[in-house]
PDB file of C-alpha atoms in Angstrom:
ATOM      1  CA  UNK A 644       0.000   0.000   0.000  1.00  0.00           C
ATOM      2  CA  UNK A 645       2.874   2.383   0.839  1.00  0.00           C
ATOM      3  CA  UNK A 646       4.392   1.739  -2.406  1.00  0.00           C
ATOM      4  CA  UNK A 647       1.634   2.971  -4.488  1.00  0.00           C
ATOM      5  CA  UNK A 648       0.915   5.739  -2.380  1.00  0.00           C
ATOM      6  CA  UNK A 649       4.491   6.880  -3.313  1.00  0.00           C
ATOM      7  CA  UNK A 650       4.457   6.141  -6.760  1.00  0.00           C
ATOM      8  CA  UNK A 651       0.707   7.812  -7.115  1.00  0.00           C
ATOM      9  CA  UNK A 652       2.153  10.824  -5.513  1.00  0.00           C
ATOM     10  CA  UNK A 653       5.443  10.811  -7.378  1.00  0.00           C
ATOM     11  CA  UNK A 654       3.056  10.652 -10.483  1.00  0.00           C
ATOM     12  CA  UNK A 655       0.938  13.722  -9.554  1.00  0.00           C
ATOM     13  CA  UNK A 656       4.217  15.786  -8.807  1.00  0.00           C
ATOM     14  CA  UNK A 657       5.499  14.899 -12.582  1.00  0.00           C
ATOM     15  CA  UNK A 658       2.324  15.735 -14.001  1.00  0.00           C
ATOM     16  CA  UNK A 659       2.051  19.029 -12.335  1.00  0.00           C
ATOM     17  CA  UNK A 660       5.838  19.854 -12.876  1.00  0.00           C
ATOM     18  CA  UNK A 661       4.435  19.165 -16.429  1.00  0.00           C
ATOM     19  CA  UNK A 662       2.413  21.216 -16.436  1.00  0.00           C
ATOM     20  CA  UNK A 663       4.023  24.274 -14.843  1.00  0.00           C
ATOM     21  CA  UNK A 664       6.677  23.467 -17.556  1.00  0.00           C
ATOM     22  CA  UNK A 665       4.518  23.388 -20.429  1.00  0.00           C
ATOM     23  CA  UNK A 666       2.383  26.812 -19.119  1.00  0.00           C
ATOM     24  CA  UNK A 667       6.095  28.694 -18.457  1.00  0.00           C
ATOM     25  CA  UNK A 668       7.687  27.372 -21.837  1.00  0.00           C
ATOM     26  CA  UNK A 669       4.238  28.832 -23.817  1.00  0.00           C
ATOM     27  CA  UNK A 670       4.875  32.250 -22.298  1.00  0.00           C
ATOM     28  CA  UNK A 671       6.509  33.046 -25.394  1.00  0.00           C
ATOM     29  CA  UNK A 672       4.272  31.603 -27.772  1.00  0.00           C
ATOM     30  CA  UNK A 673       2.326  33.780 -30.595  1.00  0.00           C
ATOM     31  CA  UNK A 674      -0.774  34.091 -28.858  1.00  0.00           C
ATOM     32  CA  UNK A 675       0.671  35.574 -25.662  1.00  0.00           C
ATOM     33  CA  UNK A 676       0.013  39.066 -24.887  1.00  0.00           C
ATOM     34  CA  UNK A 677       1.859  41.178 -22.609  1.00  0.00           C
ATOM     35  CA  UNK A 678       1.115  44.377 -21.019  1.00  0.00           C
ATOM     36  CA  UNK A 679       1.806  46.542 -23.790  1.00  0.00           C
ATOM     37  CA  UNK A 680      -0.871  44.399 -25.666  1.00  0.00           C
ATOM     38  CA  UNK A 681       1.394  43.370 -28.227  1.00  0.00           C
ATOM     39  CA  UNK A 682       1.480  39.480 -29.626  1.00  0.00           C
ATOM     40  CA  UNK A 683       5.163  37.938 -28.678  1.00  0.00           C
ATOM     41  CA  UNK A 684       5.979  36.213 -31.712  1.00  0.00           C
ATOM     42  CA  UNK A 685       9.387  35.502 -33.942  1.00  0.00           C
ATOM     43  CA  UNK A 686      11.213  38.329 -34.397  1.00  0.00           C
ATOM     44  CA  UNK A 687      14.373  39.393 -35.871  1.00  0.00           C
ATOM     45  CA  UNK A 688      16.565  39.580 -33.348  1.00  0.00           C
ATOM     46  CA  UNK A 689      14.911  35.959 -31.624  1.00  0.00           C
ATOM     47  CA  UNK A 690      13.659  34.159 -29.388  1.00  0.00           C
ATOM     48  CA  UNK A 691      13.569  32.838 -25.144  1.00  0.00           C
ATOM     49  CA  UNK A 692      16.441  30.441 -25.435  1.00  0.00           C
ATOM     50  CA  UNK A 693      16.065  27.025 -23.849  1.00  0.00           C
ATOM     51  CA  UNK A 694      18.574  26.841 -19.934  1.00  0.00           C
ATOM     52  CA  UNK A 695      19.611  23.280 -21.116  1.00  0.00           C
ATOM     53  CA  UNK A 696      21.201  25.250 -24.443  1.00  0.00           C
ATOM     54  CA  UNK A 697      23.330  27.533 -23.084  1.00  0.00           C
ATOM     55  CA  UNK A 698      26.692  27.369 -23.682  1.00  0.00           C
ATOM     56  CA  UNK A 699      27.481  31.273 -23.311  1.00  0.00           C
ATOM     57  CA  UNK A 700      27.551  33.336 -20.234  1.00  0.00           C
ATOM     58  CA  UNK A 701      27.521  36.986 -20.748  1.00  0.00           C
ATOM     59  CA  UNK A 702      27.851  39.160 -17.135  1.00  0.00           C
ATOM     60  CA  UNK A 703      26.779  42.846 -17.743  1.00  0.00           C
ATOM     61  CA  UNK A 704      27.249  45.356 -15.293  1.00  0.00           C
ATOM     62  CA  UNK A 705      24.468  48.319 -14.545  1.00  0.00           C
ATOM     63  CA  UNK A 706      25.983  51.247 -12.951  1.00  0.00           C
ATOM     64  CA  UNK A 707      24.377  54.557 -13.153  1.00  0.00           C
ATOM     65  CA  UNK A 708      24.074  55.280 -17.115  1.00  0.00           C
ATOM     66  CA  UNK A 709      26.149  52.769 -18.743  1.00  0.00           C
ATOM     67  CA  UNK A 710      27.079  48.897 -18.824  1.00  0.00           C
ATOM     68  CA  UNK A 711      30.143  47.347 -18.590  1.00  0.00           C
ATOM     69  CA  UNK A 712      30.164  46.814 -22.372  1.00  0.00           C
ATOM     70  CA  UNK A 713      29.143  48.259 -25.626  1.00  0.00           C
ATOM     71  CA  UNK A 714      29.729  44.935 -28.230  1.00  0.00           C
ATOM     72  CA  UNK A 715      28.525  41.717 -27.849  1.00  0.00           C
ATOM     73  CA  UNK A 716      29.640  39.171 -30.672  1.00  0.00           C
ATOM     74  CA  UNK A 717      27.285  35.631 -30.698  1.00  0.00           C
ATOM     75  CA  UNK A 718      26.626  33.478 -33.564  1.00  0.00           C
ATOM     76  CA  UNK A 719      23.387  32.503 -35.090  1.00  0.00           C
ATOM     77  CA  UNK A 720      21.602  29.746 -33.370  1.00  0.00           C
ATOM     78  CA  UNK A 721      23.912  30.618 -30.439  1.00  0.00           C
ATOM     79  CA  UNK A 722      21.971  30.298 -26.696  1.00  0.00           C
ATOM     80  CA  UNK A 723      23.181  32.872 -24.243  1.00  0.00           C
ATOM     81  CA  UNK A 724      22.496  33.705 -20.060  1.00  0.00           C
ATOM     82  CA  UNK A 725      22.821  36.994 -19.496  1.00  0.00           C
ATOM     83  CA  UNK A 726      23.785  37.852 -16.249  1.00  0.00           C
ATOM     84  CA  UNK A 727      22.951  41.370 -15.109  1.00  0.00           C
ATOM     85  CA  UNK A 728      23.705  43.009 -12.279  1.00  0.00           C
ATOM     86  CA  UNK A 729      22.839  46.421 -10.894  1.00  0.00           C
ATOM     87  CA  UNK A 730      25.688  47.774  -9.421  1.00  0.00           C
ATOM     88  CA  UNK A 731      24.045  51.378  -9.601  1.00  0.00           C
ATOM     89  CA  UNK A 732      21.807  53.574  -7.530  1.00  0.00           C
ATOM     90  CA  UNK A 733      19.321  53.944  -9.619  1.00  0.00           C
ATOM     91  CA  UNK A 734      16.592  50.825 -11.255  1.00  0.00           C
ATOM     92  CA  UNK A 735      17.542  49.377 -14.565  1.00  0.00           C
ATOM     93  CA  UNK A 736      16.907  47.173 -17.058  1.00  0.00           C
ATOM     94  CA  UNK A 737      18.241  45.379 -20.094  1.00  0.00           C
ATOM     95  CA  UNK A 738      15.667  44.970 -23.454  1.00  0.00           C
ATOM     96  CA  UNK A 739      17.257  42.938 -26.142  1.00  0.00           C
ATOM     97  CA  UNK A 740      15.509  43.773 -29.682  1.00  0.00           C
ATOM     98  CA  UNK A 741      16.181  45.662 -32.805  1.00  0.00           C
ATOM     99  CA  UNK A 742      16.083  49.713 -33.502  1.00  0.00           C
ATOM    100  CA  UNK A 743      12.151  49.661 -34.066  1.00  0.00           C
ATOM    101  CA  UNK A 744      12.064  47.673 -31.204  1.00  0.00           C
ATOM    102  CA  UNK A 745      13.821  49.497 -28.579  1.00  0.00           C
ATOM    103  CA  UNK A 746      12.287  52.621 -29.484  1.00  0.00           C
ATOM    104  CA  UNK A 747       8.995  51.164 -28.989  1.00  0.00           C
ATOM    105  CA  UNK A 748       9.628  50.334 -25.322  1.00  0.00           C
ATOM    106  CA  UNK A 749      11.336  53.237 -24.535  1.00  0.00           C
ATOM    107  CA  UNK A 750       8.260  55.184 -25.708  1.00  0.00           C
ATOM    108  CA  UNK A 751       6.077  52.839 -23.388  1.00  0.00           C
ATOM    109  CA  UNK A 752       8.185  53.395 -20.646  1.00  0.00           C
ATOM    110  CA  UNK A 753       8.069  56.981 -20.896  1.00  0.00           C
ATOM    111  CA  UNK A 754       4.237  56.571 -21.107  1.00  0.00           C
ATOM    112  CA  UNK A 755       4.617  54.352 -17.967  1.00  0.00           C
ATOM    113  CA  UNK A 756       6.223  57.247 -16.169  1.00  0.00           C
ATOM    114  CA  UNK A 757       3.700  59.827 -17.088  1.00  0.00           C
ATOM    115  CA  UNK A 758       0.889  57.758 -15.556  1.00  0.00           C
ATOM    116  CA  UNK A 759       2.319  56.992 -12.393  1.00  0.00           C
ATOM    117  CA  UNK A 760       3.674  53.199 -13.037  1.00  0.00           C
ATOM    118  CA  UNK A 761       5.990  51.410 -11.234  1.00  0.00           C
ATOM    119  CA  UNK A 762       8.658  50.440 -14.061  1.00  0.00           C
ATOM    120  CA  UNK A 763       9.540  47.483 -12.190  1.00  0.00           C
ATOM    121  CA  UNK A 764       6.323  45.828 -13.379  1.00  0.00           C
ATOM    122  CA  UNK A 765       5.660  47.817 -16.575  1.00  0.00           C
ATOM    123  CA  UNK A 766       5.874  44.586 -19.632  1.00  0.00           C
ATOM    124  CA  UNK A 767       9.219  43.495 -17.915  1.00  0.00           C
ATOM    125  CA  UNK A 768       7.158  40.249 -18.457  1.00  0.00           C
ATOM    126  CA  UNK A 769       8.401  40.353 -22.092  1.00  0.00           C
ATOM    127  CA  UNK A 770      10.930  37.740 -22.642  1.00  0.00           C
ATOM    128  CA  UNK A 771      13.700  39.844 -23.948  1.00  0.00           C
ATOM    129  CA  UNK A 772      13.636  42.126 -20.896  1.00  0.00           C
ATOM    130  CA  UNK A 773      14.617  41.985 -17.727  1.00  0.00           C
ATOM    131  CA  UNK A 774      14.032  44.618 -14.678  1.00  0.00           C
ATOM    132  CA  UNK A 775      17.061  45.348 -12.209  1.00  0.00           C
ATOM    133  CA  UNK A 776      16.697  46.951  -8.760  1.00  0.00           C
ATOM    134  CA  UNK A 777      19.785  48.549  -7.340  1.00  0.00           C
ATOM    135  CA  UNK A 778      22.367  45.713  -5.500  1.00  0.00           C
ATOM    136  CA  UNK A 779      20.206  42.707  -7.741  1.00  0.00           C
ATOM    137  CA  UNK A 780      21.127  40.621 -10.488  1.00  0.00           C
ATOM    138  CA  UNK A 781      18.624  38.866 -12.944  1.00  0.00           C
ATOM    139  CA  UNK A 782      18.922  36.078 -15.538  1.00  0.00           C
ATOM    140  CA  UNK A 783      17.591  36.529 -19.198  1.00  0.00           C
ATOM    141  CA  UNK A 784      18.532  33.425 -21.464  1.00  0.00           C
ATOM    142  CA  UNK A 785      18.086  33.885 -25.471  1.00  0.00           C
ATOM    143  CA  UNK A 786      18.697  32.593 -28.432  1.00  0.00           C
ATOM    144  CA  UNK A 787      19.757  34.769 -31.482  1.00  0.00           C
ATOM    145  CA  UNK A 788      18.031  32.897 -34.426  1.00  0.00           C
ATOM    146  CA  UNK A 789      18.981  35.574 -37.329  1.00  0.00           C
ATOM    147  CA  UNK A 790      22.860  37.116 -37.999  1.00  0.00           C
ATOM    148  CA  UNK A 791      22.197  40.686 -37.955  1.00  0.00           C
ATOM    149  CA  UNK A 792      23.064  43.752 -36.073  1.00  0.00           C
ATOM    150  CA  UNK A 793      20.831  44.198 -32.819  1.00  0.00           C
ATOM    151  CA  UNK A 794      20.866  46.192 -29.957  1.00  0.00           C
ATOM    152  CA  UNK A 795      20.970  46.103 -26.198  1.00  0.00           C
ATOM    153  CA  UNK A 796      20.043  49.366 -24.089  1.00  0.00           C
ATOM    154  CA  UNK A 797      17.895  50.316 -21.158  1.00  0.00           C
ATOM    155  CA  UNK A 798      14.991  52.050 -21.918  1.00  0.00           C
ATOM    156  CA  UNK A 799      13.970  54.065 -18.683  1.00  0.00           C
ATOM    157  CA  UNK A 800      13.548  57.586 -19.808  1.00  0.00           C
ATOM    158  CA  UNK A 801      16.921  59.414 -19.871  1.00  0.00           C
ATOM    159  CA  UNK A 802      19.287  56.398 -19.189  1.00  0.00           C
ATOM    160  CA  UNK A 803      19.632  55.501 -23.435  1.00  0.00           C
ATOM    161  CA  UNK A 804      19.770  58.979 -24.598  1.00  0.00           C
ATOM    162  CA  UNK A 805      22.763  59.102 -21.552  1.00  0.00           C
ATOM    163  CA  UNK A 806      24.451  56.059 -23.337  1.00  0.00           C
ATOM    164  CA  UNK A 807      22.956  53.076 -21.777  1.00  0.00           C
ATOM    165  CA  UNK A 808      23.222  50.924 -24.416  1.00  0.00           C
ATOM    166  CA  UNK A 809      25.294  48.765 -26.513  1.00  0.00           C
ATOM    167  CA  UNK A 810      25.706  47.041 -29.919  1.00  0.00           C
ATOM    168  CA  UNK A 811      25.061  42.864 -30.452  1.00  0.00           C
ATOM    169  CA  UNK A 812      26.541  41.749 -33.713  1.00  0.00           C
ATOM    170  CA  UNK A 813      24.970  37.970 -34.190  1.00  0.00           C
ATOM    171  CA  UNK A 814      27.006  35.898 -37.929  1.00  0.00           C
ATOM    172  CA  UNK A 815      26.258  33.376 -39.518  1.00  0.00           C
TER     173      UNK A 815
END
């Protein structure tokens, strides 16, 4: 009796760590809105990367206005963690995307600001963004499906236009 009490309960935690799998992996999917009430779909620059890929580590410091680097080189189909830490005073963030991209959110966040929002849970849900508080460090894991020329940068109002932001050059 004890014996299939454990392997009925083992059972029910697989199926709900299943599940909880499945619902976080679909985050990304087309159909998922975010805050901003845009669809997350493929993009150019592309997509949540999968933690069992990852064969790059990338560690980015946030101090006030700037990160510790301005070029990041990856290859196509490359799966990177990127490590950032908030060595600053002041909140950050890091939004991976492309030009149209970035200035998107940056206009959203200054909308954000305007009405009152806390940043720290305006869209930071998106999967190519993560929010920093000061003396924190977050995880963002992606994979770059398309060579191109991208762009890293934090988009609360003021800190990009003070050069908070950087280059990612993905080849083939």
């Amino acid at each position: 009796m004890v014996k299939s009490v454990n392997k009925f309960a083992c059972a029910a935690g697989a199926c709900v760590y299943a599940i909880v799998a499945a619902t976080s992996a679909s985050y990304a999917d087309a159909g998922h809105r975010n805050e901003h009430k845009t669809a997350v779909v493929s993009n150019p620059y592309g997509k949540p990367g999968n933690p069992s890929a990852v064969r790059k580590f990338v560690f980015l410091n946030a101090t006030d206005m700037k990160f510790s680097k301005k070029t990041l080189k990856f290859r196509r189909g490359q799966t990177v963690k990127f490590i950032l830490r908030n060595k600053g005073e002041q909140d950050h963030e890091m939004t991976l995307g492309d030009a149209a991209t970035q200035a998107a959110h940056r206009r959203e966040m200054a909308e954000a600001v305007k009405k009152g929002k806390d940043l720290g849970h305006h869209g930071h849900e998106n999967p190519n963004a993560i929010f920093v508080k000061p003396g924190a460090s977050k995880t963002l894991i992606w994979e770059f499906t398309r060579a191109g020329v991208f762009e890293f940068s934090c988009n609360i109002p003021g800190h990009a236009e003070a050069g908070m932001k950087g280059t990612i050059i993905v080849t083939q």
